[in-house]
Coordinates of C-alpha atoms in Angstrom, one line a residue:
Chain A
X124 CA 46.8 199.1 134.2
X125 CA 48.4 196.4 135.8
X126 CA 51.6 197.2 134.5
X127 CA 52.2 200.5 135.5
X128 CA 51.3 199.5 139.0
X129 CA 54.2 196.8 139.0
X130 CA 56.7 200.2 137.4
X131 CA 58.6 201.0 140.4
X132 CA 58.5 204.5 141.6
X133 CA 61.3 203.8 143.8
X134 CA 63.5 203.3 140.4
X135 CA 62.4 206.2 138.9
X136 CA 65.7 208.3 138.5
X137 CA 68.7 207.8 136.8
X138 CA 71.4 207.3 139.7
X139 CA 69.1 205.1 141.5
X140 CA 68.5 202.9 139.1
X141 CA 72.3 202.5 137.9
X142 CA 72.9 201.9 141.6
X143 CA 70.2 199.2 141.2
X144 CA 72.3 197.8 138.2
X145 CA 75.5 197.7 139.6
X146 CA 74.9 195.9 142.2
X147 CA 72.8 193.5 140.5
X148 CA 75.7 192.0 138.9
X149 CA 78.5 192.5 141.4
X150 CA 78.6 191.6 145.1
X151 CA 79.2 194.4 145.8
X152 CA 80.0 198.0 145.5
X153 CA 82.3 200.7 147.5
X154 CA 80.5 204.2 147.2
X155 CA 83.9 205.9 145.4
X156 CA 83.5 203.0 142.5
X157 CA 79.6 203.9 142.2
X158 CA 80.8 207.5 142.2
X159 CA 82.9 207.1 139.3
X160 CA 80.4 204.7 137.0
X161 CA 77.3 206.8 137.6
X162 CA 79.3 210.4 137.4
X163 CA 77.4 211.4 140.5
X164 CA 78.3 213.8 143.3
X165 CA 78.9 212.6 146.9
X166 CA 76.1 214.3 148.4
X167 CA 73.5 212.8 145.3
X168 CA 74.8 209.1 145.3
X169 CA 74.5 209.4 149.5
X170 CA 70.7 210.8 148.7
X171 CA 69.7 208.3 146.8
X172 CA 71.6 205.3 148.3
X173 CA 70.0 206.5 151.5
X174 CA 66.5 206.1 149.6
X175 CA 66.8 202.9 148.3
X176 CA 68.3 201.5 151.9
X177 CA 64.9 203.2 153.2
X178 CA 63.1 200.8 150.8
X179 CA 65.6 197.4 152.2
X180 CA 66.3 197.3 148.2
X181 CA 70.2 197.5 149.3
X182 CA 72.2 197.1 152.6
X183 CA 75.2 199.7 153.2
X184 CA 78.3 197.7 155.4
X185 CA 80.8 200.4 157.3
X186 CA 84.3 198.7 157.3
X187 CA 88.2 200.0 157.6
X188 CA 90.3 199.4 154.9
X189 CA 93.7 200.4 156.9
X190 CA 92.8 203.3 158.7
X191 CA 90.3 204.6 156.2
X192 CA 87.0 204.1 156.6
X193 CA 84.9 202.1 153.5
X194 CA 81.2 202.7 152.6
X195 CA 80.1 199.6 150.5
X196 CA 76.9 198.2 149.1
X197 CA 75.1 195.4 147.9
X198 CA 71.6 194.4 147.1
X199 CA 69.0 192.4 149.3
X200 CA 66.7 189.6 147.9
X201 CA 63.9 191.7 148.4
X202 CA 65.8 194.5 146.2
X203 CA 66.8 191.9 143.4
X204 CA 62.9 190.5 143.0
X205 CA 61.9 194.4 143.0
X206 CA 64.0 195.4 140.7
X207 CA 63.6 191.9 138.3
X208 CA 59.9 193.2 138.2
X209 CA 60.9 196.6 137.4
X210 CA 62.2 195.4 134.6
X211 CA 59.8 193.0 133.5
X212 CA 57.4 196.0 133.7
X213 CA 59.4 198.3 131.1
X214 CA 60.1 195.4 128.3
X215 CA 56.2 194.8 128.8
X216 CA 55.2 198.3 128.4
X217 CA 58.2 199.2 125.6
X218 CA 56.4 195.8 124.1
X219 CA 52.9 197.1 123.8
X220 CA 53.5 200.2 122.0
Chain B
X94 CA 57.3 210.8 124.7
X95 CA 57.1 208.5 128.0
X96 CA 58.0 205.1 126.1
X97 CA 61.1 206.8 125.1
X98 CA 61.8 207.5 128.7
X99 CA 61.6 203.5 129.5
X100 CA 63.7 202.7 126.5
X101 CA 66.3 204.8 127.7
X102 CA 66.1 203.2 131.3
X103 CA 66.9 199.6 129.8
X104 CA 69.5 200.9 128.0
X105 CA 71.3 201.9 130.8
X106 CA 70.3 199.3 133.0
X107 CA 72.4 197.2 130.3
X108 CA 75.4 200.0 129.9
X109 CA 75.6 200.1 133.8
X110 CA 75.3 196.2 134.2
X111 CA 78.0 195.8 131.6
X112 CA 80.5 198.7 132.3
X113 CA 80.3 197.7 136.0
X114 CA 81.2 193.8 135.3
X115 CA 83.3 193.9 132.5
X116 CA 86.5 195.8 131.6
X117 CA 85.6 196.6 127.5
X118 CA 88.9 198.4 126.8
X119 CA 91.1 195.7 125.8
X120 CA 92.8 196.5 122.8
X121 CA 92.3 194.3 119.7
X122 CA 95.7 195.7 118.0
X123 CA 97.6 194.4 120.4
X124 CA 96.4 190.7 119.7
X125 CA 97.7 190.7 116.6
X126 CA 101.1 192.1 117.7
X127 CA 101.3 189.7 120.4
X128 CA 100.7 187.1 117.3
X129 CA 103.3 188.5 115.4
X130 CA 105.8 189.1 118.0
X131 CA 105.3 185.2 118.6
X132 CA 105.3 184.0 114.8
X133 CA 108.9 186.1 115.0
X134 CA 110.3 184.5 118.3
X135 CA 108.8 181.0 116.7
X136 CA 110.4 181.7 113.6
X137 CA 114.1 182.5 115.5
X138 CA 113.3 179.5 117.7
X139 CA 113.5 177.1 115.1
X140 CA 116.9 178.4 113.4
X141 CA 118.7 178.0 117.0
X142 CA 117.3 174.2 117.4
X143 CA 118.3 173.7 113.5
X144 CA 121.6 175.5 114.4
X145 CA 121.8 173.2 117.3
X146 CA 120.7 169.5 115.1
X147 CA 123.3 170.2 112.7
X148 CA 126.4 171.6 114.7
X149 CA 126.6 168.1 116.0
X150 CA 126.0 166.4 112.9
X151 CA 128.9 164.6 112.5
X152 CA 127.9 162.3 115.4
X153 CA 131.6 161.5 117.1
X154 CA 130.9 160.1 120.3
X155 CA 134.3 161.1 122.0
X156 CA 134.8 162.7 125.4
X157 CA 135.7 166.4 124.1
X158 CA 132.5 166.1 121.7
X159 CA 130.4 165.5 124.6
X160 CA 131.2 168.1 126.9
X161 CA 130.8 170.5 124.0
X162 CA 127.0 169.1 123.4
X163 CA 126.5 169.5 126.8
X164 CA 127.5 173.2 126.7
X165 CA 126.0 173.8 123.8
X166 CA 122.5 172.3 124.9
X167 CA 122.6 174.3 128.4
X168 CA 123.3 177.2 126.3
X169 CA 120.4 176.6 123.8
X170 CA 117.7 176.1 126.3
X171 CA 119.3 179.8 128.2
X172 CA 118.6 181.0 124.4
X173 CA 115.7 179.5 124.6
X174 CA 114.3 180.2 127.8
X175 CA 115.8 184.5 127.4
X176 CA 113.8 184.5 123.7
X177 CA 110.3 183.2 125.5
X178 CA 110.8 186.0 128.0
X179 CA 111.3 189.0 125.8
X180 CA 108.9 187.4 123.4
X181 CA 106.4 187.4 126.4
X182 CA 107.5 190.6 128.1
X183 CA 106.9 192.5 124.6
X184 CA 103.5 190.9 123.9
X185 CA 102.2 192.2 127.7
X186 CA 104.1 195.7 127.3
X187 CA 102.4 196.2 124.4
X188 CA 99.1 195.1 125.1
X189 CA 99.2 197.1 128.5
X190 CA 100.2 200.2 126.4
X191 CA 97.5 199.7 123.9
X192 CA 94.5 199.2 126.4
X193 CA 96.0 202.0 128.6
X194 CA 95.4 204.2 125.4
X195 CA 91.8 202.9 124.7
X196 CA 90.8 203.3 128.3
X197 CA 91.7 206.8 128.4
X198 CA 89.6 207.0 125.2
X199 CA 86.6 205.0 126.5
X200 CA 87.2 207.4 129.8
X201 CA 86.9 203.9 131.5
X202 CA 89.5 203.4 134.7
X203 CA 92.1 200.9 133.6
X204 CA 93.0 200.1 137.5
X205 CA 89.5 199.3 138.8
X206 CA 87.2 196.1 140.7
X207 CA 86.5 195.4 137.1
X208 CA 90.1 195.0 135.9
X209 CA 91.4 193.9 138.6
X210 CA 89.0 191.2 138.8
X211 CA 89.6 190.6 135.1
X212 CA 93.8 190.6 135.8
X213 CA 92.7 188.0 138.8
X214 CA 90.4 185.2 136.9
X215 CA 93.3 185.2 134.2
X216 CA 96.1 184.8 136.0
X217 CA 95.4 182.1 138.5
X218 CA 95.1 179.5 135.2
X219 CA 98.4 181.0 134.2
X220 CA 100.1 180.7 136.8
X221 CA 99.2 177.1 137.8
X222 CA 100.0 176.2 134.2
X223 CA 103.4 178.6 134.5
X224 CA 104.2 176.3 137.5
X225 CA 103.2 172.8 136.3
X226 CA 105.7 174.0 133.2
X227 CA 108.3 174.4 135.1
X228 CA 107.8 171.0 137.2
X229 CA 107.7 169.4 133.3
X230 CA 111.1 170.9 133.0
X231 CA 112.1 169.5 135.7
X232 CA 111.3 166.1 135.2
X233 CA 112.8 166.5 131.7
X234 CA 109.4 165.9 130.3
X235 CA 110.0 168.4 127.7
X236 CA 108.1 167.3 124.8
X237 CA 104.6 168.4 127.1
X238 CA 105.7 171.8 127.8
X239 CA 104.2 173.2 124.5
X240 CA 100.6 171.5 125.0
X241 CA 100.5 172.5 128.4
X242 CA 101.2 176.0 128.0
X243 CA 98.7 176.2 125.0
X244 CA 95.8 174.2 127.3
X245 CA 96.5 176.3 130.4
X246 CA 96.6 179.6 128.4
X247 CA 93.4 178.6 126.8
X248 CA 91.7 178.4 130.1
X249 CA 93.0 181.3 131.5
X250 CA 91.3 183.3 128.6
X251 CA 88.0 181.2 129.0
X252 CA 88.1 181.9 132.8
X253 CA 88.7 185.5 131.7
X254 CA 86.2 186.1 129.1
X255 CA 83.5 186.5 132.5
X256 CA 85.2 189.8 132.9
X257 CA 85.8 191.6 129.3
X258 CA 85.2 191.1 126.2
X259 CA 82.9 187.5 125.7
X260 CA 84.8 186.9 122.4
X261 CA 88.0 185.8 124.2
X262 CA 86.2 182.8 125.1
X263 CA 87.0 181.2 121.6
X264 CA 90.4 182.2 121.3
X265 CA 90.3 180.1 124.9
X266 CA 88.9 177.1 123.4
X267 CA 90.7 177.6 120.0
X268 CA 94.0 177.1 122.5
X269 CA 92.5 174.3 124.4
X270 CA 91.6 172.2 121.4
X271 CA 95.0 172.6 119.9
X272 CA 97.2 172.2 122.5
X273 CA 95.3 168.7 123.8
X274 CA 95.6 168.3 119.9
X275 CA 99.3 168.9 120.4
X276 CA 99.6 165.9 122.8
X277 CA 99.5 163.8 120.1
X278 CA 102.2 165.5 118.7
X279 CA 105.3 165.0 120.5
X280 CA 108.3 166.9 119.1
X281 CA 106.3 169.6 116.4
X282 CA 105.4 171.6 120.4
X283 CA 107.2 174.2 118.7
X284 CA 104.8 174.7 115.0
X285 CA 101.4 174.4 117.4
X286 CA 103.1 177.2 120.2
X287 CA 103.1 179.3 116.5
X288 CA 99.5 178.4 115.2
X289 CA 97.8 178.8 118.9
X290 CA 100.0 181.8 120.2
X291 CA 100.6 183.6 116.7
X292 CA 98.0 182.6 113.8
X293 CA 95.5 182.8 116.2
X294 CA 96.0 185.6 117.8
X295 CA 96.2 187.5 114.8
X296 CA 93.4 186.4 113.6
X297 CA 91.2 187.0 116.7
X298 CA 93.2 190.4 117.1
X299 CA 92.0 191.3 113.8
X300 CA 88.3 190.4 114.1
X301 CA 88.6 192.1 117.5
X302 CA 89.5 194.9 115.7
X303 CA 87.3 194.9 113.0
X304 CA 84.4 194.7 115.6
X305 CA 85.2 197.4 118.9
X306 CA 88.0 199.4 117.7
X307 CA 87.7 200.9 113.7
X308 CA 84.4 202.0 114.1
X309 CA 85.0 203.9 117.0
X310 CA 88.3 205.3 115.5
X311 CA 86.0 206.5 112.5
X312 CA 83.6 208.2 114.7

């Protein structure tokens, strides 16, 4: 039972949890290179970006590159320990069945 | 049904973590042209120093002789110098044509943070080593060039290896090992800058191949 608490419901769809990934490994993210590795629309990567910054998971940072204005991401310390358990969680349960 | 689900999850956990890092496209056929392309320039490298040793065979020490072995030894190192070029030019047109035709397979970008970053990591080695070459040269410390080339080169690819495919880490140390190898060497630079940057690229070309690229063309 104890597992399936630690699952994280917050990770439980496919563009939030490549958006979890992603940023895991890199600094950061801008939304358009997000965009383009998870094949997501604007208006569903904003959704679900916007869900996971609910949580503190991942920060956003609003900055001009030129005159163009750049949405980027990256991950908090609380996001990285969720998301480490998250994982944990599904080797566990793929391991007991 | 819902263990399938999770399996799925890791996998692209990993996918994700991996596409996002790592630019995967590099082309393994264009390793072993690069290899070849240098085994060639190598090959013609060696008949213009032989060409060179025996024009001034005969050894006369007189003041005509000299100005013409001075000509002709400003005029081998311009051979010289113009065959490493288009030797190096080729090699980098073709790998950039080759990946370019991958990534467009793969459907990965081949201008993004990840090959950029990867483009980044390689060249500052290379460029360091490009420019402690040249201060060789001019110190007429000629005989390092070759091992210092090879070692630099081989860093560059372990630096780079972070950001692509892991496997160009040994090709990395491969070039390390022989070109500190090299130092030992004085005066056969020129056999080692043909085992490091043509036998084994080749060879890791071809196992790169072997391993990411037929088995997707056969798909």
């Amino acid at each position: 039972m104890s597992i399936i608490n630690n699952i994280n419901k917050a990770f439980d769809h496919r563009i939030r949890l490549g958006i979890m990934s992603v940023l895991m490994v890199n600094e950061k993210a801008d939304f358009k290179e997000l965009k383009e590795l998870l094949g997501a629309t604007d208006g569903n990567l904003a959704s679900h970006a916007k869900a996971l910054e609910k949580e503190a998971y991942i920060v956003v940072q609003k900055a001009f590159i030129g005159r163009k204005p750049n949405t980027s991401y990256s991950v908090t310390t609380k996001g990285k320990n969720a998301f480490k358990k998250h994982i944990e969680a599904l080797e566990k349960l793929l391991g007991n069945n | 049904m819902e263990s399938s689900k999770y399996l799925e999850d890791i996998a692209s956990i990993k996918t994700m973590m991996s596409r996002s890092s790592r630019f995967m496209s590099l082309s393994g056929l264009s390793g072993i042209l690069a290899g070849v392309y240098a085994l060639v320039a190598a090959v013609i490298a060696h008949y213009l120093i032989q060409g060179h040793i025996q024009l001034f065979a005969t050894n006369r020490e007189d003041f005509l002789n000299l100005i013409m072995r001075m000509f002709a030894s400003v005029e081998l190192a311009g051979n010289l110098i113009i065959l490493f070029l288009v030797t190096l030019l080729l090699a980098i047109g073709t790998s950039i044509v080759l990946t370019y035709k991958k990534a467009a397979k793969n459907k990965e970008s081949i201008w993004d943070s990840s090959s950029k970053r990867l483009i980044a990591n390689f060249a500052i080695p290379l460029i360091a080593g490009g420019i402690f070459s040249i201060v060789l040269i001019q110190y007429g410390i000629v005989g390092l060039i070759a091992p210092a080339t090879l070692i630099f080169y081989g860093l560059a690819l372990v630096n780079a290896s972070k950001y692509t495919l892991g496997d160009i880490k040994y090709l990395g140390l491969a070039n390390v090992i022989i070109g500190l190898f090299a130092t030992q060497f004085i005066g056969y630079g020129l056999y080692f800058w043909a085992l490091g940057f043509g036998v084994f690229h080749i060879i890791y070309g071809a196992i790169m191949y072997n391993k990411y690229d037929r088995q997707k063309d056969e798909k």
